Coordinates of N, CA and C in Angstrom, one line a residue:
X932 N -22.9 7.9 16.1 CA -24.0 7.3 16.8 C -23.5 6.8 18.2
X933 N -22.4 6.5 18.1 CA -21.5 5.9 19.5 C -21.9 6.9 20.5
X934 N -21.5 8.3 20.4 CA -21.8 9.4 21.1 C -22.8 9.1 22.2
X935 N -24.4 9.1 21.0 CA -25.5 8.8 21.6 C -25.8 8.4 21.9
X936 N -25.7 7.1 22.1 CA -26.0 6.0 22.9 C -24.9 5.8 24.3
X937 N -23.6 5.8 24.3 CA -22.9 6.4 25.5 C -24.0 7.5 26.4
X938 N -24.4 8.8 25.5 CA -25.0 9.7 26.4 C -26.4 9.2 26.9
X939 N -27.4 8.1 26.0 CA -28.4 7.6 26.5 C -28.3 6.9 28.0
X940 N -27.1 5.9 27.7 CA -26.5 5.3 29.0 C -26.7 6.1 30.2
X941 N -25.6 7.4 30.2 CA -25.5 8.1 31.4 C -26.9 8.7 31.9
X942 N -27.7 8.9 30.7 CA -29.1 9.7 31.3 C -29.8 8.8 32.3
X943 N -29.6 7.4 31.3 CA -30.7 6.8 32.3 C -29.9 6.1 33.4
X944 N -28.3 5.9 33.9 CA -27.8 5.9 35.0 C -27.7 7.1 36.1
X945 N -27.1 8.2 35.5 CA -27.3 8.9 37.0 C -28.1 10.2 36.5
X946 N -28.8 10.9 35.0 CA -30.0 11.7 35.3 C -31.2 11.4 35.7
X947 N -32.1 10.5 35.0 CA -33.2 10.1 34.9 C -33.2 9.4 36.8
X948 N -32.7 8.6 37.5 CA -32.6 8.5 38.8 C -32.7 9.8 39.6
X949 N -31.8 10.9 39.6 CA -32.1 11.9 40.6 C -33.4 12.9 39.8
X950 N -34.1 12.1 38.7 CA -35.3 13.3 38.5 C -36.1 12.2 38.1
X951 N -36.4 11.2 39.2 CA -37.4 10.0 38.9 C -39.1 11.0 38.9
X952 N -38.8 11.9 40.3 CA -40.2 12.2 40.6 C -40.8 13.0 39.4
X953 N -39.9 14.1 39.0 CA -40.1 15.0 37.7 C -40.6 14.3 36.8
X954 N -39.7 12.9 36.6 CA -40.7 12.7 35.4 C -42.0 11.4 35.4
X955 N -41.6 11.1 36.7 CA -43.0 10.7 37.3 C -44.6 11.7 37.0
X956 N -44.3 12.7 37.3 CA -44.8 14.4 37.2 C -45.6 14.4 35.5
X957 N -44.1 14.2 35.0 CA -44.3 14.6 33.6 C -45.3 13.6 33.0
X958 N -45.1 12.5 33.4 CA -45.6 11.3 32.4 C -47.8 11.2 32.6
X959 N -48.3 12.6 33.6 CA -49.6 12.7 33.8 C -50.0 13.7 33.5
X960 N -49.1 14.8 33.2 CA -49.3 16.3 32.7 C -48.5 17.2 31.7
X961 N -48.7 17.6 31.1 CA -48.2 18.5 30.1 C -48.4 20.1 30.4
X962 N -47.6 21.1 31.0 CA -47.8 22.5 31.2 C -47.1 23.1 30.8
X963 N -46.5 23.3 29.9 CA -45.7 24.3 29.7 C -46.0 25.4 29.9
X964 N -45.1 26.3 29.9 CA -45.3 27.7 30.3 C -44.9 28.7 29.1
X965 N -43.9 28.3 28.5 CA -43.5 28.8 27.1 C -43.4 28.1 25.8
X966 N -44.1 28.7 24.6 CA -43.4 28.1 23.8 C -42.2 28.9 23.3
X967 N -41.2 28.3 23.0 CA -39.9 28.7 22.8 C -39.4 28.3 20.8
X968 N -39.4 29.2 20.2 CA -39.1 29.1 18.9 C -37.4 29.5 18.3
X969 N -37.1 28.6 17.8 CA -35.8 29.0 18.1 C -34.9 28.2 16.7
X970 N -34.0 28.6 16.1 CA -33.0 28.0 15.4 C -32.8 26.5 15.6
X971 N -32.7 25.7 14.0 CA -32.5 24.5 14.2 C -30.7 24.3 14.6
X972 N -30.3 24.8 14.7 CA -28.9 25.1 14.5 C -28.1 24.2 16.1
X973 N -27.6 23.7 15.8 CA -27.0 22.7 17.1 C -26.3 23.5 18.4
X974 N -26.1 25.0 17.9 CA -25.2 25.7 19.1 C -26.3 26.2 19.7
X975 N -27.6 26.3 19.3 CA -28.5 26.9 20.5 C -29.4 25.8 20.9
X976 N -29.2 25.8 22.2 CA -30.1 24.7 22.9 C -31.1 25.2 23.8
X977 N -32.2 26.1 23.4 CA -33.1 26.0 24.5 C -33.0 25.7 26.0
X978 N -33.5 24.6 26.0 CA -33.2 24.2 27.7 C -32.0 24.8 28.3
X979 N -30.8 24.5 27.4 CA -29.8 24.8 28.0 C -29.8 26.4 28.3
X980 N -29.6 27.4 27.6 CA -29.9 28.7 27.5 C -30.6 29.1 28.8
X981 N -31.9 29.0 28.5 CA -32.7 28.9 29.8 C -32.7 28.4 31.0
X982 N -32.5 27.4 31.4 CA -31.8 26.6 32.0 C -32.9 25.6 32.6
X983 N -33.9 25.5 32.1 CA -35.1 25.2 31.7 C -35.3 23.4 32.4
X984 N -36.0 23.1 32.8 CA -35.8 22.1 33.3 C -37.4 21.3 32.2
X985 N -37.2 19.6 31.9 CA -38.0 18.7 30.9 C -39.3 19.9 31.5
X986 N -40.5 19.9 30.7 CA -41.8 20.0 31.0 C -42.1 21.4 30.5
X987 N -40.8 22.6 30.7 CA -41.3 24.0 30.8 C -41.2 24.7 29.7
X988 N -40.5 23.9 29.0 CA -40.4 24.7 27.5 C -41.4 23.8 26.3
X989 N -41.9 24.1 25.4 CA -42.8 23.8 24.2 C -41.7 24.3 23.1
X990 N -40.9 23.5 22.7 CA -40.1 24.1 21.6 C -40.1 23.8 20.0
X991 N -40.7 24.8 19.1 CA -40.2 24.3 17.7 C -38.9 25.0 17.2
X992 N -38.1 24.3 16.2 CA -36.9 24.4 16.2 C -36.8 24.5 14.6
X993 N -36.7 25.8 13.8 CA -36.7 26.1 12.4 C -35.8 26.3 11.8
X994 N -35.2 26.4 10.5 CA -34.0 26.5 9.9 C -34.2 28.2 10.0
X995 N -33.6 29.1 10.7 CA -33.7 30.4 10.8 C -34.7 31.4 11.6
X996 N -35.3 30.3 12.4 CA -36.2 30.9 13.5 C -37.7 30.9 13.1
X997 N -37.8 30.6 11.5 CA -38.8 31.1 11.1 C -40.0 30.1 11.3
X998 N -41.3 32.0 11.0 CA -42.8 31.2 11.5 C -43.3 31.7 10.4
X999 N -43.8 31.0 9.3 CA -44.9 31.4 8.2 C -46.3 32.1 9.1
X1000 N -46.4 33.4 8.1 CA -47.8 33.6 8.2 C -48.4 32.8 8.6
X1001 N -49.7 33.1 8.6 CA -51.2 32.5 9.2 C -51.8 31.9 7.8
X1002 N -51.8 30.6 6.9 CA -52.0 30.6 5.6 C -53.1 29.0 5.6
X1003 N -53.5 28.8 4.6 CA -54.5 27.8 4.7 C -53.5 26.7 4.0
X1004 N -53.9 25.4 4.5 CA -53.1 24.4 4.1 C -52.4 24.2 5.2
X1005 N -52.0 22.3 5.6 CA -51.3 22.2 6.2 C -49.7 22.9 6.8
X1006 N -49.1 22.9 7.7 CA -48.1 23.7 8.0 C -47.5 23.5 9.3
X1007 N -46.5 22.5 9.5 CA -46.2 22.2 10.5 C -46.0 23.3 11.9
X1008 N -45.3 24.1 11.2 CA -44.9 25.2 12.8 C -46.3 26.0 13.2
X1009 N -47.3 25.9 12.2 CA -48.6 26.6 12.4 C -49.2 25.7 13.4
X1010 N -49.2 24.1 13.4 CA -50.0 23.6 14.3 C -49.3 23.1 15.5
X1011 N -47.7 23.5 15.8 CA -47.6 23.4 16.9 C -47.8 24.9 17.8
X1012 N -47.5 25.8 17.3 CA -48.0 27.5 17.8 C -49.6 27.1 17.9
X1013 N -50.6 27.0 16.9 CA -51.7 26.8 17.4 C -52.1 25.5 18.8
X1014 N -51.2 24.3 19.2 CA -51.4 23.5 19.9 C -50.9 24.2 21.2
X1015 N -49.5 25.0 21.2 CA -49.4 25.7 22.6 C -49.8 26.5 22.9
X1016 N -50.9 27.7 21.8 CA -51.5 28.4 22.3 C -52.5 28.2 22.6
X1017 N -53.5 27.1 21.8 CA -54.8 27.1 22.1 C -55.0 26.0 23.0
X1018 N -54.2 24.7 22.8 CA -54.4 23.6 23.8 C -53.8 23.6 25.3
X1019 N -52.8 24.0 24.8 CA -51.5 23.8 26.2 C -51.8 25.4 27.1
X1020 N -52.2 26.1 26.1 CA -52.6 27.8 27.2 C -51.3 28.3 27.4
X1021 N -50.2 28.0 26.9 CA -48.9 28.7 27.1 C -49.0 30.0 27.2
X1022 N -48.3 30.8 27.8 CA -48.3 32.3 28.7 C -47.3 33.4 27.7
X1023 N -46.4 33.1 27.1 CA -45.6 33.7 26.8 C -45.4 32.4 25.7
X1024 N -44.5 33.1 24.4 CA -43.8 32.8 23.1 C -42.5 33.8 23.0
X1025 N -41.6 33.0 22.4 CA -39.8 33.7 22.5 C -39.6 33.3 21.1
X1026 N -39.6 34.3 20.2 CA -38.9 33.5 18.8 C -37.4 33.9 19.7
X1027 N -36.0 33.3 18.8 CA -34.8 33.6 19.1 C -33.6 33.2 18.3
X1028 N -33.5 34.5 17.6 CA -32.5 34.1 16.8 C -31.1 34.2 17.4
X1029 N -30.5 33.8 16.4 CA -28.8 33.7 16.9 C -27.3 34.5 16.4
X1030 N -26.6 34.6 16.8 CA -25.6 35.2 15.8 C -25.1 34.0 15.3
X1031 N -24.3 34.5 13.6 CA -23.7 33.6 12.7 C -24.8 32.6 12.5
X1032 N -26.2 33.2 12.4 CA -26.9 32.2 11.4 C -26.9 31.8 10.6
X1033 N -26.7 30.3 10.3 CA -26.2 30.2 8.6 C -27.6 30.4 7.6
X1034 N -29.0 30.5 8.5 CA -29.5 31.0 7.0 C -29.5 32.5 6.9
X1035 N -29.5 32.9 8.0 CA -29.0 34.8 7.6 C -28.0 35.2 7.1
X1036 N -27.0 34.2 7.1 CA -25.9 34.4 6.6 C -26.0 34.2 5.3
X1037 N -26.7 33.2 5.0 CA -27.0 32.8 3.1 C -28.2 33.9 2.4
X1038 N -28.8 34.6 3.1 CA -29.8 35.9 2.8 C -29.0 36.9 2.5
X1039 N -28.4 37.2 3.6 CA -27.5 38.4 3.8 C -26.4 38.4 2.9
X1040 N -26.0 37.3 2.4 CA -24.5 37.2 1.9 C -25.2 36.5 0.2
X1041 N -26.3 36.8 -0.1 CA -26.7 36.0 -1.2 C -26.0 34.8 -1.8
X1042 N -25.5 34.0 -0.9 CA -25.3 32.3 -0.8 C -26.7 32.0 -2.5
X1043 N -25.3 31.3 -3.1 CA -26.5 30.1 -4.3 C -27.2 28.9 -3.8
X1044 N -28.2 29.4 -3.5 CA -28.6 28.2 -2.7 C -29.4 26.7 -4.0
X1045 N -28.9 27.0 -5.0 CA -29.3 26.5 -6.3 C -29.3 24.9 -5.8
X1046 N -28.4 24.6 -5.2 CA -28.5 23.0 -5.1 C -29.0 22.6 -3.6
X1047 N -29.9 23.4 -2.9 CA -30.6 23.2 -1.9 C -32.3 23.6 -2.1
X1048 N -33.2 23.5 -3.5 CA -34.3 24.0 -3.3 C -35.3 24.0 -2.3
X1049 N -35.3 23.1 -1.3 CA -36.1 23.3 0.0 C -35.9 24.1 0.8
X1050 N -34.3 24.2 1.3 CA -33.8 24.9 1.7 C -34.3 26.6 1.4
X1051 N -34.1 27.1 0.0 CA -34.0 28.1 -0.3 C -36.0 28.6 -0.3
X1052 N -36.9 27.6 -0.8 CA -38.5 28.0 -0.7 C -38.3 28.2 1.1
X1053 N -38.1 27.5 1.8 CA -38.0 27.5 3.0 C -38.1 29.4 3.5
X1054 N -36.6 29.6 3.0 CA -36.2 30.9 3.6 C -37.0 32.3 2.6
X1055 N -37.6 32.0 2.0 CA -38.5 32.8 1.5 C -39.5 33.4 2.2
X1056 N -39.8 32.7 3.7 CA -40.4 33.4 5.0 C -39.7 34.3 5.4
X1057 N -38.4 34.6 5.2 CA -37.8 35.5 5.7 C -38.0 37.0 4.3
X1058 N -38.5 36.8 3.1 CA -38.3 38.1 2.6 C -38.2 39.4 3.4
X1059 N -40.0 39.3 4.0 CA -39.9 40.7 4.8 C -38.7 41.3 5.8
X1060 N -38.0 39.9 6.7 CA -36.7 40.3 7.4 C -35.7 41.3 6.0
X1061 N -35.7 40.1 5.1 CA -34.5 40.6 4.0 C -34.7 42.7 3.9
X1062 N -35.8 42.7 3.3 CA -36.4 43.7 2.7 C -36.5 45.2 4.1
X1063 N -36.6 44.7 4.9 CA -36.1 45.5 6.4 C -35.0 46.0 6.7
X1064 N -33.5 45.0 6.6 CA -32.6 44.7 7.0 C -31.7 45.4 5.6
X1065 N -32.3 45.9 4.2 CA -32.0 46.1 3.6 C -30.7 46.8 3.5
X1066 N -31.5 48.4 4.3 CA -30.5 49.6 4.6 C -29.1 49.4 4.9
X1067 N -28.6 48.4 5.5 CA -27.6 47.9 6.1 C -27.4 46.7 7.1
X1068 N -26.4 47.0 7.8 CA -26.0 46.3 8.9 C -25.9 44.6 8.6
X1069 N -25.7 44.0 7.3 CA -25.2 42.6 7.5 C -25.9 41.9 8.2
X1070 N -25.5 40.5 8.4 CA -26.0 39.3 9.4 C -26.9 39.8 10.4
X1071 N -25.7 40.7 11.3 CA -26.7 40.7 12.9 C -27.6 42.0 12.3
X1072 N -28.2 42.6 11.8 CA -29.1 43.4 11.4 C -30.3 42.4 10.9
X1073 N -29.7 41.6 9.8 CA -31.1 40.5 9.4 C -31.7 40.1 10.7
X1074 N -30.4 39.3 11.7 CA -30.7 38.6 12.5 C -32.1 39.1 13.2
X1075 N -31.4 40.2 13.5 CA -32.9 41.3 14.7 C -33.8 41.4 13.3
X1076 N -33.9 41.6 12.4 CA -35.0 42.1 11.8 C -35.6 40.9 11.8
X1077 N -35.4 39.6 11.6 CA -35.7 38.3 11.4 C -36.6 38.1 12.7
X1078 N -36.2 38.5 13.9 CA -36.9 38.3 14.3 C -38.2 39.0 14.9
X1079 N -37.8 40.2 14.9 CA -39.3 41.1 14.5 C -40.5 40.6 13.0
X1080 N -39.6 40.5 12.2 CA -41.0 39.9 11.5 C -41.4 38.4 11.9
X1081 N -40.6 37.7 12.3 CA -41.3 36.3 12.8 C -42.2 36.7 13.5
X1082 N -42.3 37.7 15.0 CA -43.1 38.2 15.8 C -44.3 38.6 14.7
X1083 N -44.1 39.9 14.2 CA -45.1 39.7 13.5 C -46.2 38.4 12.3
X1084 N -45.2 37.9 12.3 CA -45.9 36.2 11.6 C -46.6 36.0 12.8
X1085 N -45.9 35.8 13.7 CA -47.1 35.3 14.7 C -48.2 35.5 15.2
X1086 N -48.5 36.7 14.9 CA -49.5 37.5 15.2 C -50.6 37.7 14.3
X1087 N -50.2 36.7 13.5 CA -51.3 36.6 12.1 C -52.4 35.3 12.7
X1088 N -51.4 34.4 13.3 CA -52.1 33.1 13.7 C -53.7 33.3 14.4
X1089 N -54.3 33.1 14.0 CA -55.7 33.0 15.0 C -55.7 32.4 16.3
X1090 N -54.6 31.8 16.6 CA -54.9 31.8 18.7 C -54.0 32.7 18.9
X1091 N -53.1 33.0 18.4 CA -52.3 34.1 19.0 C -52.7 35.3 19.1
X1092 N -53.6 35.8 17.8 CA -54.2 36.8 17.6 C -55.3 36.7 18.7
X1093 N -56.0 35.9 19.1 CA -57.4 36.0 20.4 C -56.7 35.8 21.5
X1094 N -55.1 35.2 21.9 CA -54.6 35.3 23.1 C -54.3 36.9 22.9
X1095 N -53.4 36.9 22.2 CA -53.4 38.9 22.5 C -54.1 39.6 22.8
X1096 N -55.3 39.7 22.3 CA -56.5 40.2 23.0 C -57.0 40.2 23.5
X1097 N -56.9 39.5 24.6 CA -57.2 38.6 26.0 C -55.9 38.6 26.6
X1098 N -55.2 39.4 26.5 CA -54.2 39.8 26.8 C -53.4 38.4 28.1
X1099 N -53.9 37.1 27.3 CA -52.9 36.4 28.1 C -52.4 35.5 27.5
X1100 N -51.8 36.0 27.0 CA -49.9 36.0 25.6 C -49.3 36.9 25.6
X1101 N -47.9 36.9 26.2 CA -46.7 37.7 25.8 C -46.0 37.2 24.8
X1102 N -45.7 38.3 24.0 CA -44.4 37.7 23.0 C -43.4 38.3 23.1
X1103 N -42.1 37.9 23.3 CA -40.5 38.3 23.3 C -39.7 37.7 22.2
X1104 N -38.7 38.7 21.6 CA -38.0 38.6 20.7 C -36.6 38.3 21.4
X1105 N -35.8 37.3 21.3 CA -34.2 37.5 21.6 C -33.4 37.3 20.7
X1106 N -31.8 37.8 21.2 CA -31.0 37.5 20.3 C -29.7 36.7 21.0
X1107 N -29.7 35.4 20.9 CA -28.5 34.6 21.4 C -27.2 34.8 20.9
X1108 N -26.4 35.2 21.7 CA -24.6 35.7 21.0 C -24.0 34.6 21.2
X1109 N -23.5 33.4 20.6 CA -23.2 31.8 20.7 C -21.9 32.5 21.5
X1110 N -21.0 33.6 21.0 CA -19.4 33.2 21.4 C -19.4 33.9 23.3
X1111 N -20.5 34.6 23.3 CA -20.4 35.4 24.9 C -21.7 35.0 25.6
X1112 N -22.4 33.7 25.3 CA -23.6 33.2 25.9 C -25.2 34.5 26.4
X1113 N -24.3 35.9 26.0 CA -25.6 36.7 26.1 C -26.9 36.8 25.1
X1114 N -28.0 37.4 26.1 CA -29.3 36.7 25.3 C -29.6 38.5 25.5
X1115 N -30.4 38.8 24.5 CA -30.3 40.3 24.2 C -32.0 40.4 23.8
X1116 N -32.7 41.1 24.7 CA -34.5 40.9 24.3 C -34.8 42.3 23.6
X1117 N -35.7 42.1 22.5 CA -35.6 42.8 21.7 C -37.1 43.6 22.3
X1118 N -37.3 45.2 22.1 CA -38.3 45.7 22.0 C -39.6 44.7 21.0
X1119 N -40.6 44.5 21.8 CA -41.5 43.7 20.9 C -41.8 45.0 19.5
X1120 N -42.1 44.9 18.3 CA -43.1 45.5 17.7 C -44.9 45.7 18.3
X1121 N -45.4 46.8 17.7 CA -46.2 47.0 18.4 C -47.4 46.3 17.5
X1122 N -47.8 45.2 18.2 CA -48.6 44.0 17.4 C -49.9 44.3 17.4
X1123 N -51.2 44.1 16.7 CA -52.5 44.6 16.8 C -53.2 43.0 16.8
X1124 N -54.0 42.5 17.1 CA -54.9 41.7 17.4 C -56.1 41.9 15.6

């Protein structure tokens, strides 16, 4: 916790001073331009990646990238996708998986996830990746398949589904390589409204 509060220190001595106006800016408006979905995993940092500056990214951050279906009943990552699509008007959505996922790695590698059951109902969004990814190729094969079906989860959601068809929502798939910082965009699947 020392860490953090040292790093709070520095933000508000020499960041938060040279970006008074920005967040002068920020503190009247909310625009993002993307929502950005991505691994809860501590080596991928959005902003940083992107290089993204406070305001421009809308980020949820999931144990494996994942986006449940379109389902009834509360669901956290459902009402932040529905709040950037339908409230905030965001333009574009990035799921983004990673290499050396540890939950692709626990799919792919049938990890006992016996003494984690949240964990394991959790990744149960990912069957369809599993069942894809089947044929072969290990980790980085789930990884990409993982995130083609998240894309398609998305596309179940009801604002996404009416931004698509109103063709003002793009969606992109990437793949972050943690050890060579490259980001790799995947052919979207071809999504139907």
């Amino acid at each position: 916790m020392h860490d953090l509060i040292e790093g709070v220190d520095r933000f508000r001595r020499d960041v938060f001073p040279a970006k008074a106006d920005l967040f002068a800016r920020l503190a009247r408006t909310h625009r993002p331009a993307t929502l950005f979905i991505g691994c809860s995993d501590a080596r991928v940092v959005p902003e940083l990646i992107t290089q993204s500056e406070p305001g421009e990214l809308f980020v949820v951050r999931t144990a494996g990238n994942l986006v449940p279906a379109h389902g009834p009943g509360p669901d956290a990552v459902a009402a932040a996708v529905e709040y950037a699509v339908a409230v905030l008007r965001v333009g574009g959505i990035v799921v983004c998986g990673h290499s050396g996922c540890g939950a692709m790695t626990a799919l792919a590698e049938g990890h006992d996830l016996s003494a984690a059951p949240a964990v394991a109902g959790w990744l149960r969004h990912a069957d369809a990746s599993v069942a894809r990814a089947a044929r072969g190729g290990g980790v980085d094969a789930l990884v990409r398949e993982n995130v083609r079906a998240q894309l398609a989860n998305l596309a179940t959601h009801p604002p996404v589904a009416r931004a698509l068809a109103e063709g003002s929502l793009a969606l992109r798939g990437w793949i972050y390589d943690i050890p060579t910082g490259s980001v790799e965009e995947l052919d979207a699947p071809a999504l139907t409204a």
